[in-house]
PDB file of N, CA and C in Angstrom:
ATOM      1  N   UNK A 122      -1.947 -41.189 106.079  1.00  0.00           N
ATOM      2  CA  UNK A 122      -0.992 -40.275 105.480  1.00  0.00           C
ATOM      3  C   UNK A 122      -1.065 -38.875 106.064  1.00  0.00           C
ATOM      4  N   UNK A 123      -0.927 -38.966 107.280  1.00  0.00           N
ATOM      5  CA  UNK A 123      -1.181 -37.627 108.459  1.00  0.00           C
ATOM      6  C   UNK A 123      -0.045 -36.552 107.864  1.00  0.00           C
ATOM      7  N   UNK A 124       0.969 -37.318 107.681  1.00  0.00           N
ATOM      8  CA  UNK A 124       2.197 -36.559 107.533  1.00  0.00           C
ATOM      9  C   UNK A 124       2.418 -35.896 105.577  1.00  0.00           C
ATOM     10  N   UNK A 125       2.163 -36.707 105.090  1.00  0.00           N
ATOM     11  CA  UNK A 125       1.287 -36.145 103.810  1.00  0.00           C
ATOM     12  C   UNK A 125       0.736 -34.989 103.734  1.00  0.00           C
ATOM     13  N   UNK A 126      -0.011 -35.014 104.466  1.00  0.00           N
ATOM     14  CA  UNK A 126      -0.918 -33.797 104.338  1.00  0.00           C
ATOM     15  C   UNK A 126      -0.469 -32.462 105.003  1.00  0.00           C
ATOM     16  N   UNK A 127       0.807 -32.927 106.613  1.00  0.00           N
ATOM     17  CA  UNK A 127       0.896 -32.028 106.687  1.00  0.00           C
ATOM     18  C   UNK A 127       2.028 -31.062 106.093  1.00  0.00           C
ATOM     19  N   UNK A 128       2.887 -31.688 104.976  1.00  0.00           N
ATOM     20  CA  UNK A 128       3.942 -31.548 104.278  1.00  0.00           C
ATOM     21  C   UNK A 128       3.110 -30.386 103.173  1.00  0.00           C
ATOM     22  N   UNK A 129       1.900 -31.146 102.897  1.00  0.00           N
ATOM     23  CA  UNK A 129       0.744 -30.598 101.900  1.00  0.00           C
ATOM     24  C   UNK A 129       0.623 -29.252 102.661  1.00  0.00           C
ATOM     25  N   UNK A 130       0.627 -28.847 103.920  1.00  0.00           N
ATOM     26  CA  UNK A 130      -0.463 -27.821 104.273  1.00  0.00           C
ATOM     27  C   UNK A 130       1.273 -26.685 104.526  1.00  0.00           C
ATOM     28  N   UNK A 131       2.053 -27.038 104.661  1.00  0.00           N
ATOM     29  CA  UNK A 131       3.106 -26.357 104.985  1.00  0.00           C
ATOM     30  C   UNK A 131       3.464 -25.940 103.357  1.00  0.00           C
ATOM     31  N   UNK A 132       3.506 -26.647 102.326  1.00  0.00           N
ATOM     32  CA  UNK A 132       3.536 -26.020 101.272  1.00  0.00           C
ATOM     33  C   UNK A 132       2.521 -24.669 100.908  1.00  0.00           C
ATOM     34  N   UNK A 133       1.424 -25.031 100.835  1.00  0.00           N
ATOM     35  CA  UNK A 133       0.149 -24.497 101.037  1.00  0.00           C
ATOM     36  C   UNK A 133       0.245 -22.771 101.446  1.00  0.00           C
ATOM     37  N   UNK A 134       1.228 -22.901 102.692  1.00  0.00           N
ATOM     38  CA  UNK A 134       1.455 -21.794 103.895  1.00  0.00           C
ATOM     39  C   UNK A 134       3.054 -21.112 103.256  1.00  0.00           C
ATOM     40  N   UNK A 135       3.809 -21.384 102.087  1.00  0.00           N
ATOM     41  CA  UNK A 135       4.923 -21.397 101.982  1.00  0.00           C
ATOM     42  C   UNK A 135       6.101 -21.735 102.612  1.00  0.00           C
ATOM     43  N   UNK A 136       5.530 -22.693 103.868  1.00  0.00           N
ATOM     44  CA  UNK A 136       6.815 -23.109 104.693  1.00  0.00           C
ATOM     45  C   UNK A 136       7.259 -23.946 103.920  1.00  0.00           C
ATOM     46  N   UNK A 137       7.882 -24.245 103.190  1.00  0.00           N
ATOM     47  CA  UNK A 137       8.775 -24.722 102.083  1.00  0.00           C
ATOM     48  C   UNK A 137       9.685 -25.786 103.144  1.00  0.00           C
ATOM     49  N   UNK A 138      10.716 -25.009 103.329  1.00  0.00           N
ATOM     50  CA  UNK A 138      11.871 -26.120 104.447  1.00  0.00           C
ATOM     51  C   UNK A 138      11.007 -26.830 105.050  1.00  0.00           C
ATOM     52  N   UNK A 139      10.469 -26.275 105.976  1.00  0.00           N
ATOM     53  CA  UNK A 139       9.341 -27.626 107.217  1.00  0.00           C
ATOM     54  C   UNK A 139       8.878 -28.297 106.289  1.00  0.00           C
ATOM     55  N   UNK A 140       8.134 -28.291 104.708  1.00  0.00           N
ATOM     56  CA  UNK A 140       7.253 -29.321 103.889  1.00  0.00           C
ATOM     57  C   UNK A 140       8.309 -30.145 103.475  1.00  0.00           C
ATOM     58  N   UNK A 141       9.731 -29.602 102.895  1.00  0.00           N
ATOM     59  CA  UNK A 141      10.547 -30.797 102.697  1.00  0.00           C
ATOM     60  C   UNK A 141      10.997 -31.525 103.486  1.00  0.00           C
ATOM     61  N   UNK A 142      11.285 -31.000 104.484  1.00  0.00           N
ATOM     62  CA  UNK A 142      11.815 -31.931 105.929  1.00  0.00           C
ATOM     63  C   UNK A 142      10.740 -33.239 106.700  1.00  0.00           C
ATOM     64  N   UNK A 143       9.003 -32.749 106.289  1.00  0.00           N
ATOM     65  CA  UNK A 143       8.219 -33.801 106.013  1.00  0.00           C
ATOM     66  C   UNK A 143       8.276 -34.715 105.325  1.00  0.00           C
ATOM     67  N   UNK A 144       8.330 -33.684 103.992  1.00  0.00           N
ATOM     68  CA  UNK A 144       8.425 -35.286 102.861  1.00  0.00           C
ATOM     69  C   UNK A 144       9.666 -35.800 102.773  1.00  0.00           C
ATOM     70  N   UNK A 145      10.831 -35.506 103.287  1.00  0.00           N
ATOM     71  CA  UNK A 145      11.914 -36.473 102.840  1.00  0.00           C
ATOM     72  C   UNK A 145      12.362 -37.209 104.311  1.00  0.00           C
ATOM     73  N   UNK A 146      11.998 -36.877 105.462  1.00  0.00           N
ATOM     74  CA  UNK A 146      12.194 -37.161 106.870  1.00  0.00           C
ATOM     75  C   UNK A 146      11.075 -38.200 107.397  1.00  0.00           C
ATOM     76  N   UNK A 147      10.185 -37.840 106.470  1.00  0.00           N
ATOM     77  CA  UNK A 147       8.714 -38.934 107.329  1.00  0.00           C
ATOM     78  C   UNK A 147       8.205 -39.887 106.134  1.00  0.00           C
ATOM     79  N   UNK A 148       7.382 -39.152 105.057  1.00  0.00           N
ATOM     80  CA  UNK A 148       6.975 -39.349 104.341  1.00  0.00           C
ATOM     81  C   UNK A 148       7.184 -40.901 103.643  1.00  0.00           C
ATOM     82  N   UNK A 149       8.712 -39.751 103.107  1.00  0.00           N
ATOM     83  CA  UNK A 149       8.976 -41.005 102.125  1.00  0.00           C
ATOM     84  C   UNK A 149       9.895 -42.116 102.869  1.00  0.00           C
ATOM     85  N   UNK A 150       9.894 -42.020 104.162  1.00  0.00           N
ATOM     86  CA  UNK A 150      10.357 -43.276 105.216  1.00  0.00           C
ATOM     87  C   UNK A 150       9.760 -44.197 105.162  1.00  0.00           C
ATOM     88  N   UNK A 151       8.213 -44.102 104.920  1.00  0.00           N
ATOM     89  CA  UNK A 151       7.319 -44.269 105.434  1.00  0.00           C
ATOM     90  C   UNK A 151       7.201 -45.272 104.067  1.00  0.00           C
ATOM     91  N   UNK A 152       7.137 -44.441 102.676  1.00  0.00           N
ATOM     92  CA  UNK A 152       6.508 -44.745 101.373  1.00  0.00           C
ATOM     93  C   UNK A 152       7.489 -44.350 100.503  1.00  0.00           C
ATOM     94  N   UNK A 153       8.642 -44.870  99.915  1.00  0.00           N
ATOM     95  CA  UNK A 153      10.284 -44.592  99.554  1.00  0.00           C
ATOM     96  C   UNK A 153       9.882 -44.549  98.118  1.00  0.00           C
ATOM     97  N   UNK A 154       8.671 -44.905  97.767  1.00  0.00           N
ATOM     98  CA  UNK A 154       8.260 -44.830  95.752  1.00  0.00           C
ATOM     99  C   UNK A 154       7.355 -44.160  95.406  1.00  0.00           C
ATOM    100  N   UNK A 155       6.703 -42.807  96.651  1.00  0.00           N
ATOM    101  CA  UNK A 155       5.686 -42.141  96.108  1.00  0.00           C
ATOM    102  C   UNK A 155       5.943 -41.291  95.446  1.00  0.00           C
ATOM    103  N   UNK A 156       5.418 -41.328  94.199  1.00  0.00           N
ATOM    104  CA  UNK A 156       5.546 -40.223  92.877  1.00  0.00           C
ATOM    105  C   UNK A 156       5.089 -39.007  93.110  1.00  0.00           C
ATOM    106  N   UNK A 157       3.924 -38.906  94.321  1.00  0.00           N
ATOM    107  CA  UNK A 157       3.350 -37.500  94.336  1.00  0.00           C
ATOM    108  C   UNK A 157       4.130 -36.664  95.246  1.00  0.00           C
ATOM    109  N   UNK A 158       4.936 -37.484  96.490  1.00  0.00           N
ATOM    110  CA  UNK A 158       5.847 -37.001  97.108  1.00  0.00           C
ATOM    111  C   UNK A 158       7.002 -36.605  96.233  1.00  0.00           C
ATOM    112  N   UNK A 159       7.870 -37.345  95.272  1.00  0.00           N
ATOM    113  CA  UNK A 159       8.851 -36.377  94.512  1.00  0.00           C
ATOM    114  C   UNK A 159       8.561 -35.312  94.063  1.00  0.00           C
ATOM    115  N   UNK A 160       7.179 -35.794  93.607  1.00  0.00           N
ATOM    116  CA  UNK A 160       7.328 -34.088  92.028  1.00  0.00           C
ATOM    117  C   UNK A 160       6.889 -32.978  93.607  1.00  0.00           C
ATOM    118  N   UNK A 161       6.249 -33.287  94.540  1.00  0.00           N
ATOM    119  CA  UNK A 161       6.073 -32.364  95.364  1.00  0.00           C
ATOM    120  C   UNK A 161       7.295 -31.806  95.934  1.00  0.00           C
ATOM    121  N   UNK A 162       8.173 -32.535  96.369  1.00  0.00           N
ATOM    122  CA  UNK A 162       9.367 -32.314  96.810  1.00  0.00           C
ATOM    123  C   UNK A 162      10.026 -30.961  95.584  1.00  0.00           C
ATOM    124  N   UNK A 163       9.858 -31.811  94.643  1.00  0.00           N
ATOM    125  CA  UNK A 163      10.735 -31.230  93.377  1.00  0.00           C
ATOM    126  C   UNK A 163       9.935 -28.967  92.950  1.00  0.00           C
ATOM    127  N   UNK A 164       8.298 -29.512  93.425  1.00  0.00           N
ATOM    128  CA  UNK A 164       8.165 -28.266  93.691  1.00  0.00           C
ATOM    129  C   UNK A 164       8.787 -27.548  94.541  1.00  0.00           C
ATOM    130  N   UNK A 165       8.270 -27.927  95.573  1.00  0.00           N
ATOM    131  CA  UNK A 165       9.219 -27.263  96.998  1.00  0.00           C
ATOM    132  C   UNK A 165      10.239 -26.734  96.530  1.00  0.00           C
ATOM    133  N   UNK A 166      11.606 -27.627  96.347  1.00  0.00           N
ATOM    134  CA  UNK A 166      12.798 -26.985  96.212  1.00  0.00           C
ATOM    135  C   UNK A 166      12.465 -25.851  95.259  1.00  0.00           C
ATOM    136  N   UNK A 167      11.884 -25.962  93.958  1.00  0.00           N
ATOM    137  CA  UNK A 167      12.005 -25.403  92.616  1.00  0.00           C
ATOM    138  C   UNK A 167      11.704 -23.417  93.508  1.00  0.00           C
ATOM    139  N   UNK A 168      10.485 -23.996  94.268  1.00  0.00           N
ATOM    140  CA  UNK A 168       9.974 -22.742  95.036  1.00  0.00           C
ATOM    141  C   UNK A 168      11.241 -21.992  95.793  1.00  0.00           C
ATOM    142  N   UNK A 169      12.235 -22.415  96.298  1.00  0.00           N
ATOM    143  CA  UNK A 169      13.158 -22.621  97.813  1.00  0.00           C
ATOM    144  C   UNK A 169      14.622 -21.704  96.767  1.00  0.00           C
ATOM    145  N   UNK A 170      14.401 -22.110  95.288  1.00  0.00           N
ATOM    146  CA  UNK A 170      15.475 -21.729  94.523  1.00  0.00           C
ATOM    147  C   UNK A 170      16.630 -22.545  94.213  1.00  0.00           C
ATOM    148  N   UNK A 171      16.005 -23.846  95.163  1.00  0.00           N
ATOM    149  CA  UNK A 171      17.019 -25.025  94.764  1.00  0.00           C
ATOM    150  C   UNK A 171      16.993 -25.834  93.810  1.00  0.00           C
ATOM    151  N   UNK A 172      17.145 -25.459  92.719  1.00  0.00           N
ATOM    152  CA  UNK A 172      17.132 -25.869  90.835  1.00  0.00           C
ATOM    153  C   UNK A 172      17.494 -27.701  91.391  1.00  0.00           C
ATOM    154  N   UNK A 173      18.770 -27.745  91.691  1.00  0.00           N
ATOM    155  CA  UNK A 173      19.815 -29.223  91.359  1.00  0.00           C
ATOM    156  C   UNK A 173      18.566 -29.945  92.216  1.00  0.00           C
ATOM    157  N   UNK A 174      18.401 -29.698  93.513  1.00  0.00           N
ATOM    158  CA  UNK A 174      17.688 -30.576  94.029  1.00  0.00           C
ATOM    159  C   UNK A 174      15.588 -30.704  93.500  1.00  0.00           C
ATOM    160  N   UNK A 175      15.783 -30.055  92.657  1.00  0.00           N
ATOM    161  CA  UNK A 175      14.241 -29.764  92.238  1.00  0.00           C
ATOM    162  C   UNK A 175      14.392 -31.319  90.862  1.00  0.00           C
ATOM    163  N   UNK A 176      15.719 -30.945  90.112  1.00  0.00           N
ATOM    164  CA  UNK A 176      15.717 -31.600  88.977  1.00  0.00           C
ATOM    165  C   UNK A 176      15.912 -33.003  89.564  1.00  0.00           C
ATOM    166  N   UNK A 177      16.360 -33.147  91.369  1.00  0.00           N
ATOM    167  CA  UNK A 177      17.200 -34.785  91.115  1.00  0.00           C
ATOM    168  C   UNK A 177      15.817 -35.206  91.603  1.00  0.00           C
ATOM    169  N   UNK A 178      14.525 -34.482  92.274  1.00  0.00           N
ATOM    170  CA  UNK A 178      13.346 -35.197  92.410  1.00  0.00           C
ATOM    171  C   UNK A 178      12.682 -35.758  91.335  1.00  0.00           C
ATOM    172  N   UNK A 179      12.657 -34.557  90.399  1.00  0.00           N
ATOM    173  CA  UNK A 179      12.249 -35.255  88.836  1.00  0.00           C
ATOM    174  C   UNK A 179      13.058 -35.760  88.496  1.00  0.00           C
ATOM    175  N   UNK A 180      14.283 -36.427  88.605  1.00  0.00           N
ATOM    176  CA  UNK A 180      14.346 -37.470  87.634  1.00  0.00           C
ATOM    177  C   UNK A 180      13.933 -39.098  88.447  1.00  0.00           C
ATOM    178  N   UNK A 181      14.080 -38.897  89.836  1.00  0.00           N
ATOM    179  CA  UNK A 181      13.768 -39.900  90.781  1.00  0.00           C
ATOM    180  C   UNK A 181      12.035 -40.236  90.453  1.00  0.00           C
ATOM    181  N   UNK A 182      11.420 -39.022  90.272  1.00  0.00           N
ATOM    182  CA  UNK A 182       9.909 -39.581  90.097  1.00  0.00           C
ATOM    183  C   UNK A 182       9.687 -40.113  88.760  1.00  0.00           C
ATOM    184  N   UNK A 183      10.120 -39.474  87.864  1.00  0.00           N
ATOM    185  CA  UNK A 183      10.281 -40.345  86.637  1.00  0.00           C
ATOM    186  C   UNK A 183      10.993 -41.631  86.007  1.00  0.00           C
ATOM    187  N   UNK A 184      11.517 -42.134  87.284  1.00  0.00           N
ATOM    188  CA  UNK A 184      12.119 -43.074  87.131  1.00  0.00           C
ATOM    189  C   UNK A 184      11.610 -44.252  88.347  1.00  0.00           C
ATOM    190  N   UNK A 185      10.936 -43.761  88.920  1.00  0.00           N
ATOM    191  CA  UNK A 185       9.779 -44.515  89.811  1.00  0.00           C
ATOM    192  C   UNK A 185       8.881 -44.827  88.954  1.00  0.00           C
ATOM    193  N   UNK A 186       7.880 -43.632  88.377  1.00  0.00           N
ATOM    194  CA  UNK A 186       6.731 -43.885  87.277  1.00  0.00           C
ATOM    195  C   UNK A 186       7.190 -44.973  86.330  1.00  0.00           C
ATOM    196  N   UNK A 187       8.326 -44.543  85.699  1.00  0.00           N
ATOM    197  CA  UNK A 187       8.881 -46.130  85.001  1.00  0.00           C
ATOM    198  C   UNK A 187       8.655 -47.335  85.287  1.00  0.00           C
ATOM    199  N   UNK A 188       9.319 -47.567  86.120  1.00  0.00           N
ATOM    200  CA  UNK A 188       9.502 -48.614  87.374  1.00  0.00           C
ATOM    201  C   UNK A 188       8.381 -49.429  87.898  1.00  0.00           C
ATOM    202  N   UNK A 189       7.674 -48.618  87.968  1.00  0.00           N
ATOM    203  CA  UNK A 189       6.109 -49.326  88.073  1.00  0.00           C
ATOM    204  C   UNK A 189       5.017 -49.205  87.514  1.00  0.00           C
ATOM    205  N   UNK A 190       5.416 -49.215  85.580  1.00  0.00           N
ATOM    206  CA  UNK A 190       4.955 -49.958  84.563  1.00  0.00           C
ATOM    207  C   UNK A 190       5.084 -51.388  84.707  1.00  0.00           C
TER     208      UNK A 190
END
């Protein structure tokens, strides 16, 4: 999970755009049901000022977490 982490370290650094363009370009290509990748995503945007796309990660991760009850 190379790319994980480096989505992780660009958040970290506030590169916000480059961390989402990880997690939604590699990441979740890679792994299309990871929960820690949405709500991360959903930070990102929330950080970026992008509300709509912050809320459609949370509802996607909460509806993953569902999902795999």
């Amino acid at each position: 999970y190379a790319w994980f982490y480096l989505a992780v370290c660009y958040t970290e650094t506030q590169q916000y755009k480059k961390a989402a363009d990880v997690y939604e370009n590699k990441v979740l290509k890679l792994d299309p049901a990871n929960i820690d990748v949405m709500n991360n995503l959903a930070y990102v945007y929330r950080e970026m000022g992008e509300n709509e796309k912050a809320l459609h990660w949370l509802i996607r991760a909460e509806e993953a977490k569902k999902g795999s009850k």
